[in-house]
Amino acid sequence: EQKAIDNQNDPCNMVLKPGLEGVPVTQSAICDINGLKGELKYRGYSIAELAAKSSFLETTYLLIWGDLPSSKQLREFEDAIQMHRRLSFRVRDMMKCFPATGHPMDALQSSAASLGLFYSRRAIDNPQYIYDAVVRLIAKIPTMVAAFQLIRKGQDPIQPRDDLPYSANFLYMLTEREPDPLAARVFDRCLILHAEHSLNASTFSARVTASTLTDPYAVVASAVGTLAGPLHGGANEDVIAMLEEIGAPENARNYLKQAIDQKSKIMGFGHREYKVKDPRATLLQGFAEDLFARFGKDEMYDVARSVEEEASPLLGPRGIYPNVDFYSGLVYRKLGIPRDLFTPIFAISRVAGWLAHWREQLSANRIFRPTQIYTGKKTRAWCALEERN
Ligand code: ACO
């Protein structure tokens, strides 16, 4: 037996998989991706159908508890979320101490983690604790994002409005205006599309944190930190910056050629799972067009379409196509949302997936503890300071 363990730990017998590509680290029944066909399903339902027929809260319930809710379950869930949307004055006061120049993702990570100070972590095997934690996180994260937006402008956060549904209320808290119904519905559909995507970096981060049996607020806070990076959720901000730099559709080809020659990444392109256009990008492009038809076109849309067209012969043969981040920024821009809130909005939605994985991890938990191939020095003799040069 010892020999088998030694063999297993012998670096010569280990295969390094950078980025864990293709390495299954868990079983999951939450989300199914077919990267060759460009299909995505949550709990067996296609995202196109969910985005057309469901609400974000109904989708959240489905992801976390495995089935679409009955009307009673949905009403209770929506009511509970409505009751918990407000933030404690302590959290608001804490947020007022954050630097106004800080990134909203950092503000969100800190605020989400702070919830752990208020709610006990000792009951993660109690279904009521789990339900309450889910409700609190789904309810309060949007309020935190909106609160920081007003606080950094020097204003007091405004209270949620009980007569407005989830997405409309978020846009209201953010802009201080009741949103147009089409804008609120498009926003809700965006949340549905971003809610879950199997073991992406932030969800993996959530599962690793969950596997230590810490509290769900720490699980979500660690996932928010992981989502913030430009190779993950942060790419949606960079896409708009890139489109603005390109400036006009006719510049797209040169920009792409130069970037590819310099081995720079095209933001909003490429995905570990998809070798075709991300189905969410196709849907988001449609949402952007719905908004343009109603509220007027964004000139960056033509630039984006030109980038997609010109990139097709250059990157398509390598399976690199627009991902979820490519068109989402154009939708949010049309909704009047500042660029550095795009990723926090991604977090508002993805908290549903993180919490579904939190529950699933707890249902068959084993702490994550992978191994490494040590490449450092073997054994060194310590030498006194005066003898080092
Ligand atoms: N533009 C140009 N080339 C690309 C791109 C891109 N966007 N994406 C991948 N490639 C190329 C790489 O340069 C690399 O080429 P090489 O083999 O010649 O070195 C090859 O494709 C493989 O790229 P990796 O980065 O190894 O692919 P990986 O699966 O590790 O990364 C990722 C996927 C991070 C999404 C990558 O495509 C990327 O950086 N895209 C840009 C950032 C982005 O849009 N991120 C959002 C992803 S969606 C989300 O997280 C919500």
CSV table of C-alpha atoms and ligand atoms in Angstrom, one decimal:
chain,number,residue,atom,x,y,z
A,1,GLU,CA,0.0,0.0,0.0
A,2,GLN,CA,2.8,2.4,0.9
A,3,LYS,CA,4.5,1.6,-2.5
A,4,ALA,CA,1.2,2.5,-4.3
A,5,ILE,CA,1.1,5.9,-2.4
A,6,ASP,CA,4.8,6.5,-3.1
A,7,ASN,CA,4.2,5.7,-6.8
A,8,GLN,CA,1.3,8.1,-6.9
A,9,ASN,CA,3.3,10.9,-5.4
A,10,ASP,CA,6.3,10.3,-7.6
A,11,PRO,CA,6.6,13.4,-9.8
A,12,CYS,CA,7.4,11.2,-12.7
A,13,ASN,CA,4.0,9.6,-12.5
A,14,MET,CA,2.1,12.9,-12.2
A,15,VAL,CA,0.6,14.6,-15.2
A,16,LEU,CA,0.4,18.4,-14.9
A,17,LYS,CA,-2.8,19.9,-16.2
A,18,PRO,CA,-2.4,23.7,-16.2
A,19,GLY,CA,-5.7,25.4,-15.5
A,20,LEU,CA,-7.2,21.9,-14.8
A,21,GLU,CA,-8.3,21.8,-18.4
A,22,GLY,CA,-10.4,18.6,-18.9
A,23,VAL,CA,-9.9,17.4,-15.3
A,24,PRO,CA,-13.3,16.5,-13.7
A,25,VAL,CA,-13.1,17.6,-10.0
A,26,THR,CA,-16.7,17.0,-9.0
A,27,GLN,CA,-20.0,15.6,-10.2
A,28,SER,CA,-22.8,18.1,-10.8
A,29,ALA,CA,-26.4,18.1,-11.8
A,30,ILE,CA,-26.8,21.9,-12.1
A,31,CYS,CA,-25.7,22.9,-15.6
A,32,ASP,CA,-25.0,21.2,-18.8
A,33,ILE,CA,-22.8,22.7,-21.6
A,34,ASN,CA,-22.4,21.4,-25.1
A,35,GLY,CA,-19.4,23.4,-26.3
A,36,LEU,CA,-19.4,22.0,-29.8
A,37,LYS,CA,-23.1,22.6,-30.4
A,38,GLY,CA,-23.2,25.8,-28.4
A,39,GLU,CA,-25.9,24.6,-26.0
A,40,LEU,CA,-26.5,25.5,-22.4
A,41,LYS,CA,-29.1,24.1,-20.1
A,42,TYR,CA,-29.9,24.8,-16.4
A,43,ARG,CA,-31.2,21.7,-14.7
A,44,GLY,CA,-32.2,20.3,-18.1
A,45,TYR,CA,-34.0,23.5,-19.3
A,46,SER,CA,-32.5,25.4,-22.3
A,47,ILE,CA,-31.4,28.9,-21.4
A,48,ALA,CA,-33.2,30.4,-24.4
A,49,GLU,CA,-36.5,29.0,-23.0
A,50,LEU,CA,-35.8,30.2,-19.5
A,51,ALA,CA,-34.8,33.6,-20.8
A,52,ALA,CA,-38.0,33.8,-22.8
A,53,LYS,CA,-40.5,32.4,-20.2
A,54,SER,CA,-39.0,32.6,-16.7
A,55,SER,CA,-38.0,35.3,-14.3
A,56,PHE,CA,-34.5,35.6,-12.7
A,57,LEU,CA,-35.9,34.6,-9.3
A,58,GLU,CA,-37.7,31.6,-10.7
A,59,THR,CA,-34.5,30.6,-12.4
A,60,THR,CA,-32.6,31.1,-9.2
A,61,TYR,CA,-35.0,28.8,-7.4
A,62,LEU,CA,-34.6,26.2,-10.1
A,63,LEU,CA,-30.8,26.3,-10.0
A,64,ILE,CA,-30.6,26.1,-6.2
A,65,TRP,CA,-33.4,23.6,-5.4
A,66,GLY,CA,-33.3,21.6,-8.6
A,67,ASP,CA,-36.9,22.1,-9.9
A,68,LEU,CA,-39.1,25.0,-11.1
A,69,PRO,CA,-41.1,26.3,-8.1
A,70,SER,CA,-44.8,25.9,-7.7
A,71,SER,CA,-46.6,29.2,-7.6
A,72,LYS,CA,-46.8,29.0,-3.8
A,73,GLN,CA,-43.0,28.3,-3.5
A,74,LEU,CA,-42.2,31.1,-5.9
A,75,ARG,CA,-44.5,33.6,-4.1
A,76,GLU,CA,-42.9,32.7,-0.8
A,77,PHE,CA,-39.4,33.0,-2.2
A,78,GLU,CA,-40.1,36.4,-3.9
A,79,ASP,CA,-41.8,37.7,-0.7
A,80,ALA,CA,-38.8,36.6,1.5
A,81,ILE,CA,-36.4,38.2,-0.9
A,82,GLN,CA,-38.4,41.4,-0.9
A,83,MET,CA,-38.4,41.4,2.9
A,84,HIS,CA,-34.6,41.1,3.1
A,85,ARG,CA,-33.5,43.6,0.4
A,86,ARG,CA,-32.6,46.3,2.9
A,87,LEU,CA,-29.1,46.7,4.3
A,88,SER,CA,-28.4,47.2,7.9
A,89,PHE,CA,-27.3,50.8,8.7
A,90,ARG,CA,-24.1,49.3,9.9
A,91,VAL,CA,-23.4,47.9,6.4
A,92,ARG,CA,-24.3,51.2,4.8
A,93,ASP,CA,-22.1,53.1,7.2
A,94,MET,CA,-19.2,50.7,6.5
A,95,MET,CA,-19.7,51.2,2.8
A,96,LYS,CA,-19.6,55.0,3.3
A,97,CYS,CA,-16.0,54.5,4.6
A,98,PHE,CA,-14.9,52.8,1.3
A,99,PRO,CA,-12.8,55.0,-1.0
A,100,ALA,CA,-15.1,56.4,-3.7
A,101,THR,CA,-12.4,55.7,-6.3
A,102,GLY,CA,-12.3,52.0,-5.4
A,103,HIS,CA,-13.7,49.4,-7.9
A,104,PRO,CA,-17.3,48.4,-7.2
A,105,MET,CA,-16.3,44.7,-7.3
A,106,ASP,CA,-13.9,45.3,-4.4
A,107,ALA,CA,-16.7,47.1,-2.6
A,108,LEU,CA,-19.1,44.2,-3.3
A,109,GLN,CA,-16.6,41.6,-2.1
A,110,SER,CA,-16.0,43.4,1.1
A,111,SER,CA,-19.8,44.1,1.7
A,112,ALA,CA,-20.7,40.5,0.9
A,113,ALA,CA,-18.1,39.1,3.3
A,114,SER,CA,-19.3,41.5,6.0
A,115,LEU,CA,-22.7,39.7,6.1
A,116,GLY,CA,-20.8,36.8,7.8
A,117,LEU,CA,-20.3,39.1,10.8
A,118,PHE,CA,-24.1,39.3,11.3
A,119,TYR,CA,-25.2,35.8,10.7
A,120,SER,CA,-23.9,32.7,12.5
A,121,ARG,CA,-21.9,30.2,10.5
A,122,ARG,CA,-22.7,27.2,12.7
A,123,ALA,CA,-25.8,25.9,11.0
A,124,ILE,CA,-24.9,24.9,7.5
A,125,ASP,CA,-26.5,21.6,7.9
A,126,ASN,CA,-29.8,23.2,8.8
A,127,PRO,CA,-32.2,23.6,5.8
A,128,GLN,CA,-33.8,26.7,7.3
A,129,TYR,CA,-30.3,28.3,7.7
A,130,ILE,CA,-29.5,27.5,4.1
A,131,TYR,CA,-32.9,28.9,2.8
A,132,ASP,CA,-32.4,32.1,4.9
A,133,ALA,CA,-28.8,32.5,3.7
A,134,VAL,CA,-29.8,32.1,0.0
A,135,VAL,CA,-32.6,34.7,0.5
A,136,ARG,CA,-30.3,37.2,2.2
A,137,LEU,CA,-27.6,36.9,-0.4
A,138,ILE,CA,-29.9,37.1,-3.4
A,139,ALA,CA,-31.8,39.9,-1.8
A,140,LYS,CA,-28.9,42.1,-0.5
A,141,ILE,CA,-26.3,41.8,-3.2
A,142,PRO,CA,-28.1,44.1,-5.7
A,143,THR,CA,-28.8,46.6,-2.9
A,144,MET,CA,-25.1,46.6,-2.1
A,145,VAL,CA,-24.2,47.3,-5.7
A,146,ALA,CA,-26.7,50.1,-6.0
A,147,ALA,CA,-25.8,51.5,-2.6
A,148,PHE,CA,-22.1,51.8,-3.5
A,149,GLN,CA,-23.0,53.5,-6.8
A,150,LEU,CA,-24.9,56.3,-4.9
A,151,ILE,CA,-22.4,56.5,-2.0
A,152,ARG,CA,-19.5,57.1,-4.3
A,153,LYS,CA,-21.4,59.9,-5.9
A,154,GLY,CA,-21.7,61.5,-2.5
A,155,GLN,CA,-25.4,60.5,-2.0
A,156,ASP,CA,-27.2,58.4,0.5
A,157,PRO,CA,-28.4,55.0,-0.8
A,158,ILE,CA,-32.1,54.9,-1.5
A,159,GLN,CA,-34.3,52.2,0.0
A,160,PRO,CA,-35.7,49.4,-2.1
A,161,ARG,CA,-39.3,49.9,-3.3
A,162,ASP,CA,-41.6,47.1,-2.2
A,163,ASP,CA,-44.0,47.6,-5.2
A,164,LEU,CA,-41.2,46.8,-7.7
A,165,PRO,CA,-40.1,43.4,-8.8
A,166,TYR,CA,-36.5,42.3,-8.3
A,167,SER,CA,-34.9,43.6,-11.5
A,168,ALA,CA,-37.0,46.8,-11.8
A,169,ASN,CA,-36.2,47.6,-8.2
A,170,PHE,CA,-32.4,47.2,-8.8
A,171,LEU,CA,-32.5,49.6,-11.7
A,172,TYR,CA,-34.6,52.0,-9.6
A,173,MET,CA,-32.1,51.9,-6.7
A,174,LEU,CA,-29.3,52.5,-9.1
A,175,THR,CA,-30.7,55.3,-11.2
A,176,GLU,CA,-33.3,56.7,-8.8
A,177,ARG,CA,-35.9,56.4,-11.6
A,178,GLU,CA,-38.5,53.7,-12.2
A,179,PRO,CA,-37.3,51.9,-15.3
A,180,ASP,CA,-39.1,51.4,-18.5
A,181,PRO,CA,-40.8,47.9,-18.5
A,182,LEU,CA,-38.8,46.8,-21.5
A,183,ALA,CA,-35.5,47.8,-19.9
A,184,ALA,CA,-36.4,46.0,-16.7
A,185,ARG,CA,-37.4,42.8,-18.6
A,186,VAL,CA,-34.3,42.9,-20.7
A,187,PHE,CA,-32.2,43.3,-17.5
A,188,ASP,CA,-34.0,40.4,-15.9
A,189,ARG,CA,-33.3,38.2,-18.9
A,190,CYS,CA,-29.6,39.2,-18.7
A,191,LEU,CA,-29.5,38.0,-15.1
A,192,ILE,CA,-31.0,34.7,-16.2
A,193,LEU,CA,-28.3,34.2,-18.9
A,194,HIS,CA,-25.5,34.9,-16.4
A,195,ALA,CA,-26.8,32.9,-13.5
A,196,GLU,CA,-24.8,29.7,-13.9
A,197,HIS,CA,-22.1,28.2,-16.0
A,198,SER,CA,-20.7,25.0,-14.4
A,199,LEU,CA,-17.1,25.0,-13.1
A,200,ASN,CA,-15.9,28.4,-14.3
A,201,ALA,CA,-13.2,30.0,-12.2
A,202,SER,CA,-15.5,31.8,-9.7
A,203,THR,CA,-17.8,28.8,-9.2
A,204,PHE,CA,-14.8,26.6,-8.6
A,205,SER,CA,-13.5,29.1,-6.2
A,206,ALA,CA,-17.0,29.0,-4.5
A,207,ARG,CA,-16.8,25.2,-4.3
A,208,VAL,CA,-13.3,25.2,-2.9
A,209,THR,CA,-14.3,27.7,-0.2
A,210,ALA,CA,-17.6,25.8,0.5
A,211,SER,CA,-15.6,22.5,0.9
A,212,THR,CA,-14.0,24.0,4.1
A,213,LEU,CA,-17.5,24.2,5.6
A,214,THR,CA,-17.2,28.0,6.1
A,215,ASP,CA,-20.2,30.2,5.9
A,216,PRO,CA,-22.0,31.0,2.6
A,217,TYR,CA,-21.1,34.7,2.9
A,218,ALA,CA,-17.4,33.8,2.7
A,219,VAL,CA,-18.2,31.4,-0.2
A,220,VAL,CA,-19.8,34.2,-2.2
A,221,ALA,CA,-17.1,36.8,-1.2
A,222,SER,CA,-14.4,34.5,-2.5
A,223,ALA,CA,-16.3,33.9,-5.7
A,224,VAL,CA,-16.8,37.7,-6.2
A,225,GLY,CA,-13.1,38.2,-5.9
A,226,THR,CA,-12.4,35.5,-8.5
A,227,LEU,CA,-15.1,36.9,-10.9
A,228,ALA,CA,-13.4,40.3,-10.9
A,229,GLY,CA,-10.4,39.4,-13.0
A,230,PRO,CA,-10.2,40.4,-16.7
A,231,LEU,CA,-9.9,36.8,-17.9
A,232,HIS,CA,-13.3,36.1,-16.3
A,233,GLY,CA,-16.2,38.4,-15.5
A,234,GLY,CA,-14.1,41.5,-15.8
A,235,ALA,CA,-13.8,41.1,-19.6
A,236,ASN,CA,-17.2,42.8,-20.2
A,237,GLU,CA,-15.7,46.1,-19.2
A,238,ASP,CA,-12.7,45.6,-21.4
A,239,VAL,CA,-14.8,44.8,-24.4
A,240,ILE,CA,-16.4,48.3,-24.4
A,241,ALA,CA,-12.9,49.9,-23.9
A,242,MET,CA,-11.7,47.8,-26.9
A,243,LEU,CA,-14.7,48.8,-29.1
A,244,GLU,CA,-14.1,52.5,-28.2
A,245,GLU,CA,-10.4,52.2,-29.1
A,246,ILE,CA,-11.3,50.6,-32.5
A,247,GLY,CA,-13.7,53.5,-32.9
A,248,ALA,CA,-15.3,52.7,-36.3
A,249,PRO,CA,-16.3,49.4,-38.2
A,250,GLU,CA,-13.6,49.9,-40.9
A,251,ASN,CA,-10.8,49.8,-38.3
A,252,ALA,CA,-11.8,46.4,-37.0
A,253,ARG,CA,-9.7,44.3,-39.4
A,254,ASN,CA,-6.4,46.2,-38.7
A,255,TYR,CA,-7.0,46.2,-35.0
A,256,LEU,CA,-7.6,42.5,-35.0
A,257,LYS,CA,-4.6,41.7,-37.2
A,258,GLN,CA,-2.3,43.8,-35.1
A,259,ALA,CA,-3.6,42.3,-31.9
A,260,ILE,CA,-3.3,38.7,-33.1
A,261,ASP,CA,0.3,39.4,-34.5
A,262,GLN,CA,1.2,40.7,-31.0
A,263,LYS,CA,-0.4,37.7,-29.4
A,264,SER,CA,-2.9,39.9,-27.5
A,265,LYS,CA,-6.2,38.5,-26.5
A,266,ILE,CA,-9.4,40.0,-28.1
A,267,MET,CA,-11.6,40.7,-25.2
A,268,GLY,CA,-15.0,39.0,-25.2
A,269,PHE,CA,-13.6,36.2,-27.5
A,270,GLY,CA,-12.7,32.6,-26.6
A,271,HIS,CA,-13.9,30.2,-24.0
A,272,ARG,CA,-12.6,27.1,-22.5
A,273,GLU,CA,-15.9,25.2,-23.0
A,274,TYR,CA,-17.2,26.6,-26.3
A,275,LYS,CA,-15.7,26.0,-29.7
A,276,VAL,CA,-18.5,27.9,-31.4
A,277,LYS,CA,-20.3,31.2,-30.6
A,278,ASP,CA,-21.5,31.2,-27.0
A,279,PRO,CA,-25.3,30.8,-27.0
A,280,ARG,CA,-25.5,33.5,-24.4
A,281,ALA,CA,-23.7,35.9,-26.8
A,282,THR,CA,-26.3,35.2,-29.5
A,283,LEU,CA,-29.2,35.9,-27.1
A,284,LEU,CA,-27.5,39.0,-25.6
A,285,GLN,CA,-27.0,40.4,-29.1
A,286,GLY,CA,-30.8,40.0,-29.7
A,287,PHE,CA,-31.5,41.8,-26.4
A,288,ALA,CA,-29.2,44.6,-27.5
A,289,GLU,CA,-31.1,44.9,-30.8
A,290,ASP,CA,-34.5,45.0,-28.9
A,291,LEU,CA,-33.2,47.9,-26.8
A,292,PHE,CA,-31.8,49.7,-29.9
A,293,ALA,CA,-35.1,49.3,-31.7
A,294,ARG,CA,-36.8,51.1,-28.8
A,295,PHE,CA,-34.3,53.5,-27.5
A,296,GLY,CA,-32.0,54.2,-30.5
A,297,LYS,CA,-28.8,52.5,-31.6
A,298,ASP,CA,-25.4,52.5,-30.0
A,299,GLU,CA,-22.8,53.4,-32.6
A,300,MET,CA,-20.5,50.8,-30.9
A,301,TYR,CA,-22.8,48.1,-32.1
A,302,ASP,CA,-21.6,48.4,-35.7
A,303,VAL,CA,-18.1,48.2,-34.4
A,304,ALA,CA,-18.8,45.1,-32.5
A,305,ARG,CA,-20.5,43.4,-35.4
A,306,SER,CA,-17.6,44.3,-37.6
A,307,VAL,CA,-15.1,42.8,-35.0
A,308,GLU,CA,-17.2,39.6,-35.0
A,309,GLU,CA,-17.3,39.4,-38.8
A,310,GLU,CA,-13.6,40.2,-39.3
A,311,ALA,CA,-12.5,37.8,-36.5
A,312,SER,CA,-14.4,34.9,-37.9
A,313,PRO,CA,-11.8,33.9,-40.6
A,314,LEU,CA,-8.9,34.8,-38.2
A,315,LEU,CA,-10.0,33.2,-35.0
A,316,GLY,CA,-12.9,30.9,-36.0
A,317,PRO,CA,-10.7,28.1,-37.3
A,318,ARG,CA,-9.2,27.9,-33.8
A,319,GLY,CA,-12.6,27.7,-32.2
A,320,ILE,CA,-12.5,31.2,-30.8
A,321,TYR,CA,-15.8,33.1,-31.1
A,322,PRO,CA,-17.7,35.8,-29.1
A,323,ASN,CA,-18.4,34.8,-25.5
A,324,VAL,CA,-21.0,36.0,-23.0
A,325,ASP,CA,-19.0,39.2,-22.3
A,326,PHE,CA,-18.9,40.4,-25.9
A,327,TYR,CA,-22.5,41.8,-26.2
A,328,SER,CA,-23.5,42.2,-22.6
A,329,GLY,CA,-21.7,45.5,-22.2
A,330,LEU,CA,-23.6,47.0,-25.1
A,331,VAL,CA,-26.9,46.0,-23.4
A,332,TYR,CA,-25.9,47.5,-20.0
A,333,ARG,CA,-24.6,50.6,-21.7
A,334,LYS,CA,-28.0,51.1,-23.4
A,335,LEU,CA,-29.6,50.7,-19.9
A,336,GLY,CA,-27.5,53.6,-18.7
A,337,ILE,CA,-25.3,51.5,-16.5
A,338,PRO,CA,-21.7,52.7,-15.8
A,339,ARG,CA,-19.0,50.5,-17.2
A,340,ASP,CA,-17.4,49.5,-13.9
A,341,LEU,CA,-20.8,48.1,-12.7
A,342,PHE,CA,-21.0,45.5,-15.5
A,343,THR,CA,-19.0,42.9,-13.5
A,344,PRO,CA,-20.9,43.6,-10.2
A,345,ILE,CA,-24.1,43.0,-12.2
A,346,PHE,CA,-22.6,39.7,-13.4
A,347,ALA,CA,-22.1,38.9,-9.7
A,348,ILE,CA,-25.8,39.8,-8.8
A,349,SER,CA,-26.8,37.1,-11.3
A,350,ARG,CA,-24.0,34.5,-10.7
A,351,VAL,CA,-24.7,34.4,-7.0
A,352,ALA,CA,-27.5,32.1,-7.9
A,353,GLY,CA,-25.1,29.6,-9.5
A,354,TRP,CA,-22.6,29.9,-6.7
A,355,LEU,CA,-25.3,29.1,-4.1
A,356,ALA,CA,-26.5,26.1,-6.1
A,357,HIS,CA,-22.9,24.8,-6.1
A,358,TRP,CA,-22.6,25.6,-2.4
A,359,ARG,CA,-25.5,23.4,-1.7
A,360,GLU,CA,-24.4,20.7,-4.0
A,361,GLN,CA,-20.9,20.7,-2.5
A,362,LEU,CA,-22.3,20.4,1.0
A,363,SER,CA,-24.5,17.4,0.0
A,364,ALA,CA,-21.4,15.3,-0.8
A,365,ASN,CA,-18.5,17.2,0.7
A,366,ARG,CA,-14.8,16.4,0.6
A,367,ILE,CA,-12.4,19.3,1.2
A,368,PHE,CA,-10.5,20.3,-2.0
A,369,ARG,CA,-6.8,19.6,-1.6
A,370,PRO,CA,-5.1,19.0,-4.9
A,371,THR,CA,-1.4,18.2,-5.2
A,372,GLN,CA,1.6,19.8,-6.9
A,373,ILE,CA,4.7,18.9,-8.6
A,374,TYR,CA,7.5,20.5,-6.5
A,375,THR,CA,10.1,22.2,-8.7
A,376,GLY,CA,12.1,24.0,-6.0
A,377,LYS,CA,15.5,23.3,-4.4
A,378,LYS,CA,15.8,20.0,-2.5
A,379,THR,CA,17.7,20.8,0.7
A,380,ARG,CA,19.8,23.8,1.4
A,381,ALA,CA,22.1,24.7,4.3
A,382,TRP,CA,21.2,27.8,6.1
A,383,CYS,CA,23.9,30.4,6.1
A,384,ALA,CA,24.4,33.4,8.4
A,385,LEU,CA,23.6,36.9,7.1
A,386,GLU,CA,27.2,38.1,7.1
A,387,GLU,CA,28.2,35.1,4.9
A,388,ARG,CA,25.7,35.8,2.1
A,389,ASN,CA,26.7,37.9,-0.8
B,1,ACO,N1,-8.1,36.4,-28.6
B,1,ACO,C1,-7.0,35.9,-29.3
B,1,ACO,N2,-6.5,34.7,-29.0
B,1,ACO,C2,-7.1,34.0,-28.1
B,1,ACO,C3,-8.2,34.4,-27.4
B,1,ACO,C4,-8.7,35.7,-27.6
B,1,ACO,N3,-9.7,36.2,-27.0
B,1,ACO,N4,-8.6,33.4,-26.5
B,1,ACO,C5,-7.8,32.4,-26.7
B,1,ACO,N5,-6.9,32.7,-27.7
B,1,ACO,C6,-5.8,31.9,-28.1
B,1,ACO,C7,-4.6,32.0,-27.2
B,1,ACO,O1,-3.7,33.1,-27.5
B,1,ACO,C8,-3.9,30.7,-27.3
B,1,ACO,O2,-3.2,30.6,-28.5
B,1,ACO,P1,-1.8,29.8,-28.5
B,1,ACO,O3,-2.2,28.4,-28.3
B,1,ACO,O4,-1.3,30.1,-29.8
B,1,ACO,O5,-1.0,30.3,-27.4
B,1,ACO,C9,-5.1,29.7,-27.5
B,1,ACO,O6,-6.2,30.5,-28.1
B,1,ACO,C10,-5.7,29.1,-26.2
B,1,ACO,O7,-5.9,30.2,-25.3
B,1,ACO,P2,-5.9,30.0,-23.7
B,1,ACO,O8,-5.9,31.4,-23.1
B,1,ACO,O9,-4.9,29.0,-23.3
B,1,ACO,O10,-7.4,29.4,-23.6
B,1,ACO,P3,-8.1,29.2,-22.2
B,1,ACO,O11,-9.1,28.1,-22.4
B,1,ACO,O12,-7.1,29.0,-21.2
B,1,ACO,O13,-8.8,30.6,-21.9
B,1,ACO,C11,-10.2,32.4,-22.0
B,1,ACO,C12,-10.1,30.9,-22.1
B,1,ACO,C13,-9.5,32.9,-20.7
B,1,ACO,C14,-11.6,32.8,-21.9
B,1,ACO,C15,-9.5,33.1,-23.2
B,1,ACO,O14,-10.2,32.8,-24.4
B,1,ACO,C16,-9.4,34.6,-23.0
B,1,ACO,O15,-8.5,35.1,-22.4
B,1,ACO,N6,-10.3,35.4,-23.6
B,1,ACO,C17,-10.3,36.8,-23.5
B,1,ACO,C18,-10.9,37.3,-22.2
B,1,ACO,C19,-12.4,37.0,-22.1
B,1,ACO,O16,-13.1,37.4,-23.0
B,1,ACO,N7,-12.8,36.4,-20.9
B,1,ACO,C20,-14.2,36.2,-20.7
B,1,ACO,C21,-14.5,34.7,-20.8
B,1,ACO,S1,-16.2,34.3,-20.4
B,1,ACO,C22,-16.3,34.5,-18.8
B,1,ACO,O17,-15.4,34.2,-18.0
B,1,ACO,C23,-17.5,35.0,-18.2
